[in-house]
mmCIF file of C-alpha atoms in Angstrom:
data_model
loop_
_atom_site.group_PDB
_atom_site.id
_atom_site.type_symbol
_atom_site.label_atom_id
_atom_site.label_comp_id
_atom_site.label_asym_id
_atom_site.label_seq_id
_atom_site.Cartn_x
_atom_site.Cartn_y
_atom_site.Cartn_z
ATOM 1 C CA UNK A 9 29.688 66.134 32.399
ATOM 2 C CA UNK A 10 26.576 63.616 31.708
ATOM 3 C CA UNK A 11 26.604 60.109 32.359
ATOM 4 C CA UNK A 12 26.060 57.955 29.058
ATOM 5 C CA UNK A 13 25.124 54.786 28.275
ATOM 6 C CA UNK A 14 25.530 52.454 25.062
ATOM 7 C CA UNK A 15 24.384 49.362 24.852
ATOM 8 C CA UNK A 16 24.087 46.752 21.491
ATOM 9 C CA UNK A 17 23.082 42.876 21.299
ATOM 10 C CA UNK A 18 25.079 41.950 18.182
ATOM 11 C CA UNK A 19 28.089 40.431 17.614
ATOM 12 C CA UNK A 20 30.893 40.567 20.152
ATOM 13 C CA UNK A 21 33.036 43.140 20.921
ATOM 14 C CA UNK A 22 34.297 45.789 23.179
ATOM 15 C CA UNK A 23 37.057 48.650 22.366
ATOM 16 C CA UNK A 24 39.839 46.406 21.817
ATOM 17 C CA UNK A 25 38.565 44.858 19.593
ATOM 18 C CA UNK A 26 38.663 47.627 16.769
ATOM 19 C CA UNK A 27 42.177 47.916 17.620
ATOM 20 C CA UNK A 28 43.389 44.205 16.887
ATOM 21 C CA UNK A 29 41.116 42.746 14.280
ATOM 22 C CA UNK A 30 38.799 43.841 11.799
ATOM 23 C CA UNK A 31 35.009 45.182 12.317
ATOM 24 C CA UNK A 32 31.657 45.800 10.684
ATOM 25 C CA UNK A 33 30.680 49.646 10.049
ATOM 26 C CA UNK A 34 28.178 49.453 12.751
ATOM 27 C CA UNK A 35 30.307 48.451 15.049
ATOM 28 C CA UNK A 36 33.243 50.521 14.653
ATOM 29 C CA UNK A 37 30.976 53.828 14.253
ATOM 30 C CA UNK A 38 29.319 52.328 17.898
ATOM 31 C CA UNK A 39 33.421 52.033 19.437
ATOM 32 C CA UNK A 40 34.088 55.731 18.069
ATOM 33 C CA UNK A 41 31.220 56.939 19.630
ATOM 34 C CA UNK A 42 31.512 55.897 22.728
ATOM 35 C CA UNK A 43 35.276 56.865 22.987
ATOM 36 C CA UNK A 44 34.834 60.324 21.407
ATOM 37 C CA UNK A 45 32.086 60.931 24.262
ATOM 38 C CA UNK A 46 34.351 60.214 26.756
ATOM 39 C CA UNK A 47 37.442 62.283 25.100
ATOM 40 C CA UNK A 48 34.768 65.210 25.693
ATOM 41 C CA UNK A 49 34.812 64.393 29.581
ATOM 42 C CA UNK A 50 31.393 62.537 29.885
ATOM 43 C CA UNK A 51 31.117 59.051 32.013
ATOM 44 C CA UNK A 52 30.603 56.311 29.496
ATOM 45 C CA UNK A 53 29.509 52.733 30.159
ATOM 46 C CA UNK A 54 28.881 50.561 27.176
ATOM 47 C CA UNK A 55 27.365 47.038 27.318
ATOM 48 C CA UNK A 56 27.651 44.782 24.686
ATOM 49 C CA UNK A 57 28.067 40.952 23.969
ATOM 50 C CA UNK A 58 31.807 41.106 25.213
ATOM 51 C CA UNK A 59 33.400 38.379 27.305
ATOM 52 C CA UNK A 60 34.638 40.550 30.185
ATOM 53 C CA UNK A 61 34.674 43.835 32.313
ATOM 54 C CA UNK A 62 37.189 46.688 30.827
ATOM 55 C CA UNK A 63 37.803 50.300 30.402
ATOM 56 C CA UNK A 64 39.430 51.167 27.339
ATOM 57 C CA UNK A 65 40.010 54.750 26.340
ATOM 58 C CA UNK A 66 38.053 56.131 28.885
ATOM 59 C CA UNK A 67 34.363 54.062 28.528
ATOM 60 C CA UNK A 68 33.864 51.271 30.708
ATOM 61 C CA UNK A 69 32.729 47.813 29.179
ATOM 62 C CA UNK A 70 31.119 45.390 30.668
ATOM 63 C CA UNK A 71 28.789 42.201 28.743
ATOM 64 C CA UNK A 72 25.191 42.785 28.548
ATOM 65 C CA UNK A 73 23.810 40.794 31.740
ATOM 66 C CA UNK A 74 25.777 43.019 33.905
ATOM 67 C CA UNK A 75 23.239 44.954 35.124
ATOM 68 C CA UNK A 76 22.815 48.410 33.716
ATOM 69 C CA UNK A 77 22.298 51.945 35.649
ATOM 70 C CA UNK A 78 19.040 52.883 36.992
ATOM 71 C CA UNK A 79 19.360 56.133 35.238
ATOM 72 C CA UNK A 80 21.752 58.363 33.274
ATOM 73 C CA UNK A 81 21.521 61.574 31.139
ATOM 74 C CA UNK A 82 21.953 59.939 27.549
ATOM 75 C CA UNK A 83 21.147 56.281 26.920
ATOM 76 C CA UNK A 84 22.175 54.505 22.954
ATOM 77 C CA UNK A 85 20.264 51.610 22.157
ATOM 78 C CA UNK A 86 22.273 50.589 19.192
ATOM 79 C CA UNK A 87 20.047 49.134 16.569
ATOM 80 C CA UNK A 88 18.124 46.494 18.283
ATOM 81 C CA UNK A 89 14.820 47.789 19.868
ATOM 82 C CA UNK A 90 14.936 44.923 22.972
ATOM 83 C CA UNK A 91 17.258 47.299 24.109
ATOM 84 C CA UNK A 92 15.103 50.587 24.277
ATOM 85 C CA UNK A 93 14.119 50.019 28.067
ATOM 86 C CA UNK A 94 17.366 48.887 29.556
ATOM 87 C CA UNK A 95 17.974 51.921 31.307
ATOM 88 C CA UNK A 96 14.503 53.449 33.337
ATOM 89 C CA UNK A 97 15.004 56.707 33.890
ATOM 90 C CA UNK A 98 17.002 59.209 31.312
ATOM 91 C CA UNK A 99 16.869 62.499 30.074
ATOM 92 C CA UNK A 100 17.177 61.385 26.493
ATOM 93 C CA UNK A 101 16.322 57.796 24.913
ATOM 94 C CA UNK A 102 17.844 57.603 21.391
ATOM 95 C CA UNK A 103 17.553 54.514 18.935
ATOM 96 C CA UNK A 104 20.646 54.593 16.618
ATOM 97 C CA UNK A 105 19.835 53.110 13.449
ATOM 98 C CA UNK A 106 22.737 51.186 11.282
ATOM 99 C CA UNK A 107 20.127 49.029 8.458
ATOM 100 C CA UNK A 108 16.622 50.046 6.591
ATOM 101 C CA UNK A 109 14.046 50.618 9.329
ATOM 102 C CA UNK A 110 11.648 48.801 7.518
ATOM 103 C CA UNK A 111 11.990 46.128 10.588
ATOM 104 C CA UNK A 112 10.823 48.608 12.610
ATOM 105 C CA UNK A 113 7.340 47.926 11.399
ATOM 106 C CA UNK A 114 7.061 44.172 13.325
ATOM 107 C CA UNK A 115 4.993 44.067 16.033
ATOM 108 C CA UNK A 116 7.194 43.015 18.584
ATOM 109 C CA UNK A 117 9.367 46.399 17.511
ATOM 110 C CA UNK A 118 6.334 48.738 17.491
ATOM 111 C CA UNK A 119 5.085 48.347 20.581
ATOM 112 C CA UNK A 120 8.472 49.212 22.374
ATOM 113 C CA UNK A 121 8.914 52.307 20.367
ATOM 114 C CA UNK A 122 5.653 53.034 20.656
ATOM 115 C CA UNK A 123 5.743 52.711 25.038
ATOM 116 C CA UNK A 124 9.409 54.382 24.847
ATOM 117 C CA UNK A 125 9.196 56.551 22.199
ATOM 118 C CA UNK A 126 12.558 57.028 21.779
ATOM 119 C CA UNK A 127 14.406 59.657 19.333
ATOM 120 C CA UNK A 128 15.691 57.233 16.078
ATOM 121 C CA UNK A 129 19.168 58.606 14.769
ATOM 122 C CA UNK A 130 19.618 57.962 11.104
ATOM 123 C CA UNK A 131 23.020 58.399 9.251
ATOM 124 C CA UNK A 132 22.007 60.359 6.466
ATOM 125 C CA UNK A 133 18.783 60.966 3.308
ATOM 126 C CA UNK A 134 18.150 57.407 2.158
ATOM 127 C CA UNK A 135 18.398 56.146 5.591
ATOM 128 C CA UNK A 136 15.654 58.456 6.843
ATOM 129 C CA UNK A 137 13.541 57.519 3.830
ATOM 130 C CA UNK A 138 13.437 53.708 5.113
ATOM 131 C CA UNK A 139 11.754 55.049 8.803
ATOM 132 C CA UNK A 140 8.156 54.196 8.642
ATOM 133 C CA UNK A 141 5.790 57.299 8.093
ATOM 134 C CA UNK A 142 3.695 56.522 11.415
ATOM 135 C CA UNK A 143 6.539 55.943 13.568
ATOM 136 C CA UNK A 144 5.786 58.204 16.684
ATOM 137 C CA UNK A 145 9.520 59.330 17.551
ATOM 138 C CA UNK A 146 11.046 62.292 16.672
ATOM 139 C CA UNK A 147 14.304 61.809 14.147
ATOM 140 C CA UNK A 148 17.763 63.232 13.598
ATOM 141 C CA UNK A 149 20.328 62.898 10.761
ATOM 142 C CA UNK A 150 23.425 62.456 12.420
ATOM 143 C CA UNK A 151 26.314 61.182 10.097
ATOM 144 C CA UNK A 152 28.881 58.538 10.477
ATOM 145 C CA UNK A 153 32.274 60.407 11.407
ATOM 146 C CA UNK A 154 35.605 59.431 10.327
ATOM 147 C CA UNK A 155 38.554 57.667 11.897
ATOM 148 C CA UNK A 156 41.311 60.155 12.723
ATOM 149 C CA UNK A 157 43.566 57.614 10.293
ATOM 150 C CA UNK A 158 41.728 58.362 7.644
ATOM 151 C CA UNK A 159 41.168 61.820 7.396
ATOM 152 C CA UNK A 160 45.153 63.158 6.864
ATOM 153 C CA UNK A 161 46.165 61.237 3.696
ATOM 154 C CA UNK A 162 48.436 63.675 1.723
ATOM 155 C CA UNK A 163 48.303 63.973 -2.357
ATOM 156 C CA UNK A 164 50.314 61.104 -3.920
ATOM 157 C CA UNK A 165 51.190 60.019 -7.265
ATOM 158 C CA UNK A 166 49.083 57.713 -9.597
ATOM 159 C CA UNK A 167 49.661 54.035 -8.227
ATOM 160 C CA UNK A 168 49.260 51.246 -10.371
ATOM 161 C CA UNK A 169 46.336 49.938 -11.831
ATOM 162 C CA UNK A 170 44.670 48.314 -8.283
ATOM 163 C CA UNK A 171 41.123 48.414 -7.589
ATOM 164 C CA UNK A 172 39.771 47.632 -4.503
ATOM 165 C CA UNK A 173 36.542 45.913 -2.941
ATOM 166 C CA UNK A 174 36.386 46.453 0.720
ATOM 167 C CA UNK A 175 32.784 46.215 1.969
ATOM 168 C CA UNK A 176 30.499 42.667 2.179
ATOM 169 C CA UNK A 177 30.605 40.278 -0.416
ATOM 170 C CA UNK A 178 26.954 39.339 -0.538
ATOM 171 C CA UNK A 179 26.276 43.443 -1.001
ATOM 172 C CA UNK A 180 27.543 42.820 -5.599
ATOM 173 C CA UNK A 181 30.858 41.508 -5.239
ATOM 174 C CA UNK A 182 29.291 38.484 -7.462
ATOM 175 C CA UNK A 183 28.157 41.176 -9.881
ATOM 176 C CA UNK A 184 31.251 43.112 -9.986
ATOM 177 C CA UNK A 185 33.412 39.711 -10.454
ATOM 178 C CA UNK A 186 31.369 39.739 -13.844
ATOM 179 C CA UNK A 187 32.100 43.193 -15.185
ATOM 180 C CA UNK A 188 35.814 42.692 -14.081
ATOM 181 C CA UNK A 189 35.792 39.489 -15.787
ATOM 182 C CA UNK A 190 34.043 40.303 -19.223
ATOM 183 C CA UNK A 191 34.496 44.110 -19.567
ATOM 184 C CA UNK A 192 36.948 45.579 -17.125
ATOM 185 C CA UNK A 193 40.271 43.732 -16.956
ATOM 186 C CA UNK A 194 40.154 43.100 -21.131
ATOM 187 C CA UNK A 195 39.918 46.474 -21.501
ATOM 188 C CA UNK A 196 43.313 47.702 -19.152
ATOM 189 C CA UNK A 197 46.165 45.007 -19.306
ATOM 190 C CA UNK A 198 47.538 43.918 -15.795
ATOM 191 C CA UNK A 199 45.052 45.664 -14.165
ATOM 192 C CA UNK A 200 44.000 44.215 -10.331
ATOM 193 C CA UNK A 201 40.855 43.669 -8.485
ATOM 194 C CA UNK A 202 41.973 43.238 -5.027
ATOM 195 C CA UNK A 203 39.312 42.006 -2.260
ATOM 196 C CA UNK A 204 39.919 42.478 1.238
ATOM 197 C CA UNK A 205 36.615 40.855 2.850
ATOM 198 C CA UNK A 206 35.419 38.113 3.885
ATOM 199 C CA UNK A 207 32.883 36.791 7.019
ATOM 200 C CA UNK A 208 35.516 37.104 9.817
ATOM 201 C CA UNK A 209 34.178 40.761 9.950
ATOM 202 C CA UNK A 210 30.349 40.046 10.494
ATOM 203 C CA UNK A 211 31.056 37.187 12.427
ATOM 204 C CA UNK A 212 28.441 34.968 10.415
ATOM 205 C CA UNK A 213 27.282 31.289 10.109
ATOM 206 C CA UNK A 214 24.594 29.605 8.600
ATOM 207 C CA UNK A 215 23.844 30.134 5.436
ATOM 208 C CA UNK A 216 24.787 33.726 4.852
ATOM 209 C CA UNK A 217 28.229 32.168 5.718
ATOM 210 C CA UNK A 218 28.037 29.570 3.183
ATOM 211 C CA UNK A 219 26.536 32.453 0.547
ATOM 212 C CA UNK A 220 29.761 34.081 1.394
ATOM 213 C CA UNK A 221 32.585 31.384 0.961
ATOM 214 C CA UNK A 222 30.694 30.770 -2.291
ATOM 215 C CA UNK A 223 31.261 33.893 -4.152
ATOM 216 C CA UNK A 224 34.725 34.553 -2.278
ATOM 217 C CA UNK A 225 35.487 31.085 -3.726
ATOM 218 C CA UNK A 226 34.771 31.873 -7.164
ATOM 219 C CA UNK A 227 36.863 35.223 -6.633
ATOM 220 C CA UNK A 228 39.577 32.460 -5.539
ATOM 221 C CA UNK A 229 39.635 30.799 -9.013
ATOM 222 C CA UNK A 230 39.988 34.220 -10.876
ATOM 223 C CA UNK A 231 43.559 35.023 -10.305
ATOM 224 C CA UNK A 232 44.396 34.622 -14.157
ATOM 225 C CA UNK A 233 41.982 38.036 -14.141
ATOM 226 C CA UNK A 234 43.905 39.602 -11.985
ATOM 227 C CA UNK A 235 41.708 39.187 -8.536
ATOM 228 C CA UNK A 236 43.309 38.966 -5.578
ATOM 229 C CA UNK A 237 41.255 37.961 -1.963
ATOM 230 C CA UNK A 238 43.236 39.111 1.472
ATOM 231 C CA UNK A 239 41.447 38.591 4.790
ATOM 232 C CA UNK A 240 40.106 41.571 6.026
ATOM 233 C CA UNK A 241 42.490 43.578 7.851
ATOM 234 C CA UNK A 242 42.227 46.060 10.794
ATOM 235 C CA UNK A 243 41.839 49.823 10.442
ATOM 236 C CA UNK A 244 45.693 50.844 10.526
ATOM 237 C CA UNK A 245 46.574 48.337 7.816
ATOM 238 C CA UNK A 246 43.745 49.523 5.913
ATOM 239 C CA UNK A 247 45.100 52.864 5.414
ATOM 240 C CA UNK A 248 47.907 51.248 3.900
ATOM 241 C CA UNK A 249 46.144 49.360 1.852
ATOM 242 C CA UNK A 250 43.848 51.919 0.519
ATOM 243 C CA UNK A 251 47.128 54.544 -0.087
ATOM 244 C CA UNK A 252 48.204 51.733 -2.816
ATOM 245 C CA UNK A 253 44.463 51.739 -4.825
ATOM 246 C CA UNK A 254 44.211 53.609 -7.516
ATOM 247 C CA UNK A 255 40.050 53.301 -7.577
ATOM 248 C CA UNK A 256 37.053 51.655 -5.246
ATOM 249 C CA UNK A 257 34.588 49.640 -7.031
ATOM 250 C CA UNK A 258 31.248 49.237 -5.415
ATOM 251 C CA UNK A 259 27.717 48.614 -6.580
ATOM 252 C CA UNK A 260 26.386 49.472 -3.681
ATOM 253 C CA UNK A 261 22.860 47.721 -1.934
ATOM 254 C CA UNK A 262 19.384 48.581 -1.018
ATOM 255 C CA UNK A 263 20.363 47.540 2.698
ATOM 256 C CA UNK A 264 23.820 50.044 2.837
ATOM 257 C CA UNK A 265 22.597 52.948 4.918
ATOM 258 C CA UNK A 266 26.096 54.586 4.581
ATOM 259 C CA UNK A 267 28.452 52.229 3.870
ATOM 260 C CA UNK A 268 31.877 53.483 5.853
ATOM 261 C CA UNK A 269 34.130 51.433 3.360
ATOM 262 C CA UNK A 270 33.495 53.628 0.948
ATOM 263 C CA UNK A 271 33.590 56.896 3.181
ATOM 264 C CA UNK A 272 37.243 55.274 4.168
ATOM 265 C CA UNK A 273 38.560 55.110 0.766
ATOM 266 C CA UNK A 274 36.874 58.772 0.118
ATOM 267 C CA UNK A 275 38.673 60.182 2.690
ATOM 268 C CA UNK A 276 41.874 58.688 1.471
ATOM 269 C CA UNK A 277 41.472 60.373 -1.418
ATOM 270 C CA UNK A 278 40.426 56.662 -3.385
ATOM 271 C CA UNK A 279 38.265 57.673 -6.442
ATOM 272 C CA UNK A 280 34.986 55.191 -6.579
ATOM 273 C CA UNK A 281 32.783 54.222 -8.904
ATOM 274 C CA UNK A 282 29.316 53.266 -7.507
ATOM 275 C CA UNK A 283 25.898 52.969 -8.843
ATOM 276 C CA UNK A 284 22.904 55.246 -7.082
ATOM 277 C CA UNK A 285 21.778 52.111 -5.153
ATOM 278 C CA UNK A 286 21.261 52.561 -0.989
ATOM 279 C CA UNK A 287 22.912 55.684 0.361
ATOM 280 C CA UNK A 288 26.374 54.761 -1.744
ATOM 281 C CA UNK A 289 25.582 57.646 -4.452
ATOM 282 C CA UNK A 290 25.639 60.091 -0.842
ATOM 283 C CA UNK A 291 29.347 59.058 -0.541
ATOM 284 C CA UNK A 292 30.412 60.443 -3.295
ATOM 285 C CA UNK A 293 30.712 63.536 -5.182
ATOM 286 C CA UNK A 294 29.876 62.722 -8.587
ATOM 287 C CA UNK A 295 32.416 64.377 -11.200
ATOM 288 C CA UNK A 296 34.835 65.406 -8.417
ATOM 289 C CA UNK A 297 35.903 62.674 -6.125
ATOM 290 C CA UNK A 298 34.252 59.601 -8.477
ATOM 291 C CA UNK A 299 31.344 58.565 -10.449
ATOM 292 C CA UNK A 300 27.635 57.859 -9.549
ATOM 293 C CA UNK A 301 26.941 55.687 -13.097
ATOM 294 C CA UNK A 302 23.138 55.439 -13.724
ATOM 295 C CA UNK A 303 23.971 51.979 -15.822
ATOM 296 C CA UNK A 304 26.086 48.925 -15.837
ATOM 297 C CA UNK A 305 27.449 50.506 -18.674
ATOM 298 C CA UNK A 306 28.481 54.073 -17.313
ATOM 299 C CA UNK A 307 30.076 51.909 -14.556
ATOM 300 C CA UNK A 308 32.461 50.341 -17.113
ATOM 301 C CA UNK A 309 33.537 52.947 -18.674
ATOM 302 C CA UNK A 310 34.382 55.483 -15.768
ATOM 303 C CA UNK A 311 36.050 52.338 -14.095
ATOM 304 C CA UNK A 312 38.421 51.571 -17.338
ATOM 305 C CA UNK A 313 38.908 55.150 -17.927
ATOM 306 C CA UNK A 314 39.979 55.784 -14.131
ATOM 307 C CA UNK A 315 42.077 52.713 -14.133
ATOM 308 C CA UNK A 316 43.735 54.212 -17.650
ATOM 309 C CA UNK A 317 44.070 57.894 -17.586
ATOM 310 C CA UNK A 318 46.562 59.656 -14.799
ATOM 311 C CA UNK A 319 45.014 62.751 -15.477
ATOM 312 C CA UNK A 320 41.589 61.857 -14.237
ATOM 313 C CA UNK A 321 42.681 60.034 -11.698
ATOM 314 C CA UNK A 322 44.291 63.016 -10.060
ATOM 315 C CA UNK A 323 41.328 65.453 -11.126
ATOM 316 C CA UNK A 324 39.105 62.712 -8.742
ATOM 317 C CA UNK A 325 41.996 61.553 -5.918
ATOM 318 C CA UNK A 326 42.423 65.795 -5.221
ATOM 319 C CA UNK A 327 38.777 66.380 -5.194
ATOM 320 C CA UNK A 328 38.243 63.766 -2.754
ATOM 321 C CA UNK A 329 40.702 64.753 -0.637
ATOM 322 C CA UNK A 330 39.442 68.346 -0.631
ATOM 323 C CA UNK A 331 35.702 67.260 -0.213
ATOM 324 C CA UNK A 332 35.150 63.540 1.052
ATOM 325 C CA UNK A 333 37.148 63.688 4.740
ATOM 326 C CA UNK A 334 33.947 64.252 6.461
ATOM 327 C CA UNK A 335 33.427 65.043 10.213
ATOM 328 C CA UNK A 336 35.780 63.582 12.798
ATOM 329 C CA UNK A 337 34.071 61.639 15.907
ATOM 330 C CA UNK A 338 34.259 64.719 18.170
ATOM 331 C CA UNK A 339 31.945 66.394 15.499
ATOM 332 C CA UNK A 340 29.799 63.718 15.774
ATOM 333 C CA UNK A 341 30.145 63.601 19.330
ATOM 334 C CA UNK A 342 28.993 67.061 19.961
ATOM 335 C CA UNK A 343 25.781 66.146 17.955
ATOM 336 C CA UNK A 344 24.790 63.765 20.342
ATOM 337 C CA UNK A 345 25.962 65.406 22.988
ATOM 338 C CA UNK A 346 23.409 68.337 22.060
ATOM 339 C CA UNK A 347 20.438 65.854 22.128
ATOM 340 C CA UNK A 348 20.957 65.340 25.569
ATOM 341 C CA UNK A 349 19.084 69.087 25.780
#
């Protein structure tokens, strides 16, 4: 048994959170974590923004002034580097990465990782290409896991012609409302684009916020196209949800690292379309479980002909059932776990 500790500066939440409401990638993959650890018998405390003390599924909470342990066997700064140094003394200092460590190249972050030298855990190829060459830390390649929710959909029959959008709207939603608009819906009658985002997930203001409400607003005004906006849901609803989509259209972004919406819909045997932009082409298997399209163009077509033809929709839902369920979050666990050394 080792004694582990989390710790993240972002938005707020603790472990009940994931259960009641919807939230971000990072977040949920930092929840899972932290529970799976303690499902394999290790002491966890995470600190985080939350309001309040509380121990949920085994890892205790507490907000981030409470003051942390001296030391501890495994200590997760989770994305921010102000957080590197919370905890003195520890066997193993890791910095899990969620975004493009280009940022890691300030200054103000350099210095830290330079003094704590940390090991940086990365989710996967593109994300390790963002890490700056000179960065002195060792790295690991430690995927995202999936939600035991996801991972035991069962082979169904060719639903209707519902597409889905499920990750940030400011990551080509504005882009994909144009090829839905001019190329895709013409082309299959009464086909769907239904949108389940929106910034109650990211908890944003400002002027991302306003970015946001702008292109969900135009998404509004399309209904004669057939899109459809829902507030984003939490996880068990979402498996719902997804079970009714016949395919996942996504762009994908320079700044997705992973992108767990997509893994999600994967894993419930979703086809996608995506382009090979960010780590989105990693998430699936081109020719089996979706399409990869090198052009705007190859996008259309495989996301007409999905939305059309039963047959290759069941030649890509099987072969992402079969491939795209990826590891569970005791999987994951256990490669953490091993860091510990």
């Amino acid at each position: 048994m080792a004694d582990v500790v989390m710790a993240d500066d972002g938005i707020a939440f603790d472990g009940a959170t994931a259960e009641t409401g919807p939230l971000g990638g990072a977040e949920t993959a930092f929840v899972a974590l932290a529970e799976a650890l303690a499902s394999r018998g290790h002491r966890v405390e995470a600190r985080s923004r939350c309001r309040a003390p509380l121990c949920h599924k085994g890892v205790s909470w507490a907000p981030l002034e409470t003051a942390a342990p001296a030391a501890c066997d495994l200590f997760i700064a989770n994305r921010g580097t102000r957080l590197i140094g919370l905890v003195p003394q520890t066997r193993r200092r890791l910095l899990w990465l969620h975004n493009p460590a280009g940022y890691l190249n300030k200054p103000r972050n350099a210095w830290r990782l330079a003094w704590h030298r940390p090991t940086v855990v990365v989710t996967g190829p593109y994300h390790a290409s963002t890490v700056p060459g000179w960065l002195p830390c060792r790295r690991e390649i430690i995927p995202y896991g999936m939600l035991d929710c996801f991972r035991h959909a069962e082979p169904r029959d060719p639903p209707p012609p519902r597409a889905i959008f499920t990750s940030n709207p400011l990551r080509g939603l504005g882009w994909l409302l144009d090829l839905w608009v001019g190329r895709i819906a013409p082309a299959v009658p009464g086909a769907e684009l239904h949108l389940y985002a929106g910034p109650a997930v990211y908890r944003l203001g400002g002027e991302r916020a306003r970015c946001m409400d702008a292109v969900l607003s135009r998404a509004d005004a399309l209904s004669a196209q057939g899109v459809r906006r829902h507030e984003p849901v939490a996880r068990e609803r979402l498996v719902e949800v997804l079970r009714g989509a016949r395919v996942m259209l996504y762009r994908g972004d320079p700044g997705e690292t992973f992108c767990l919406a997509l893994a999600e819909a994967q894993a419930m045997g979703v086809p996608a379309i995506v382009q090979p932009v960010g780590a989105v082409g990693e998430r699936v298997a081109d020719g089996r479980s979706g399409r990869v399209a090198a052009s705007e163009d190859a996008f259309v077509e495989a996301a007409t002909a999905v939305l059309r033809d039963d047959a290759l929709w069941r030649e890509w839902h099987r072969g992402a059932l079969a491939t795209q369920r990826g590891l569970d979050w005791d999987a994951v666990a256990a490669r953490f776990e091993a860091l510990i050394g």
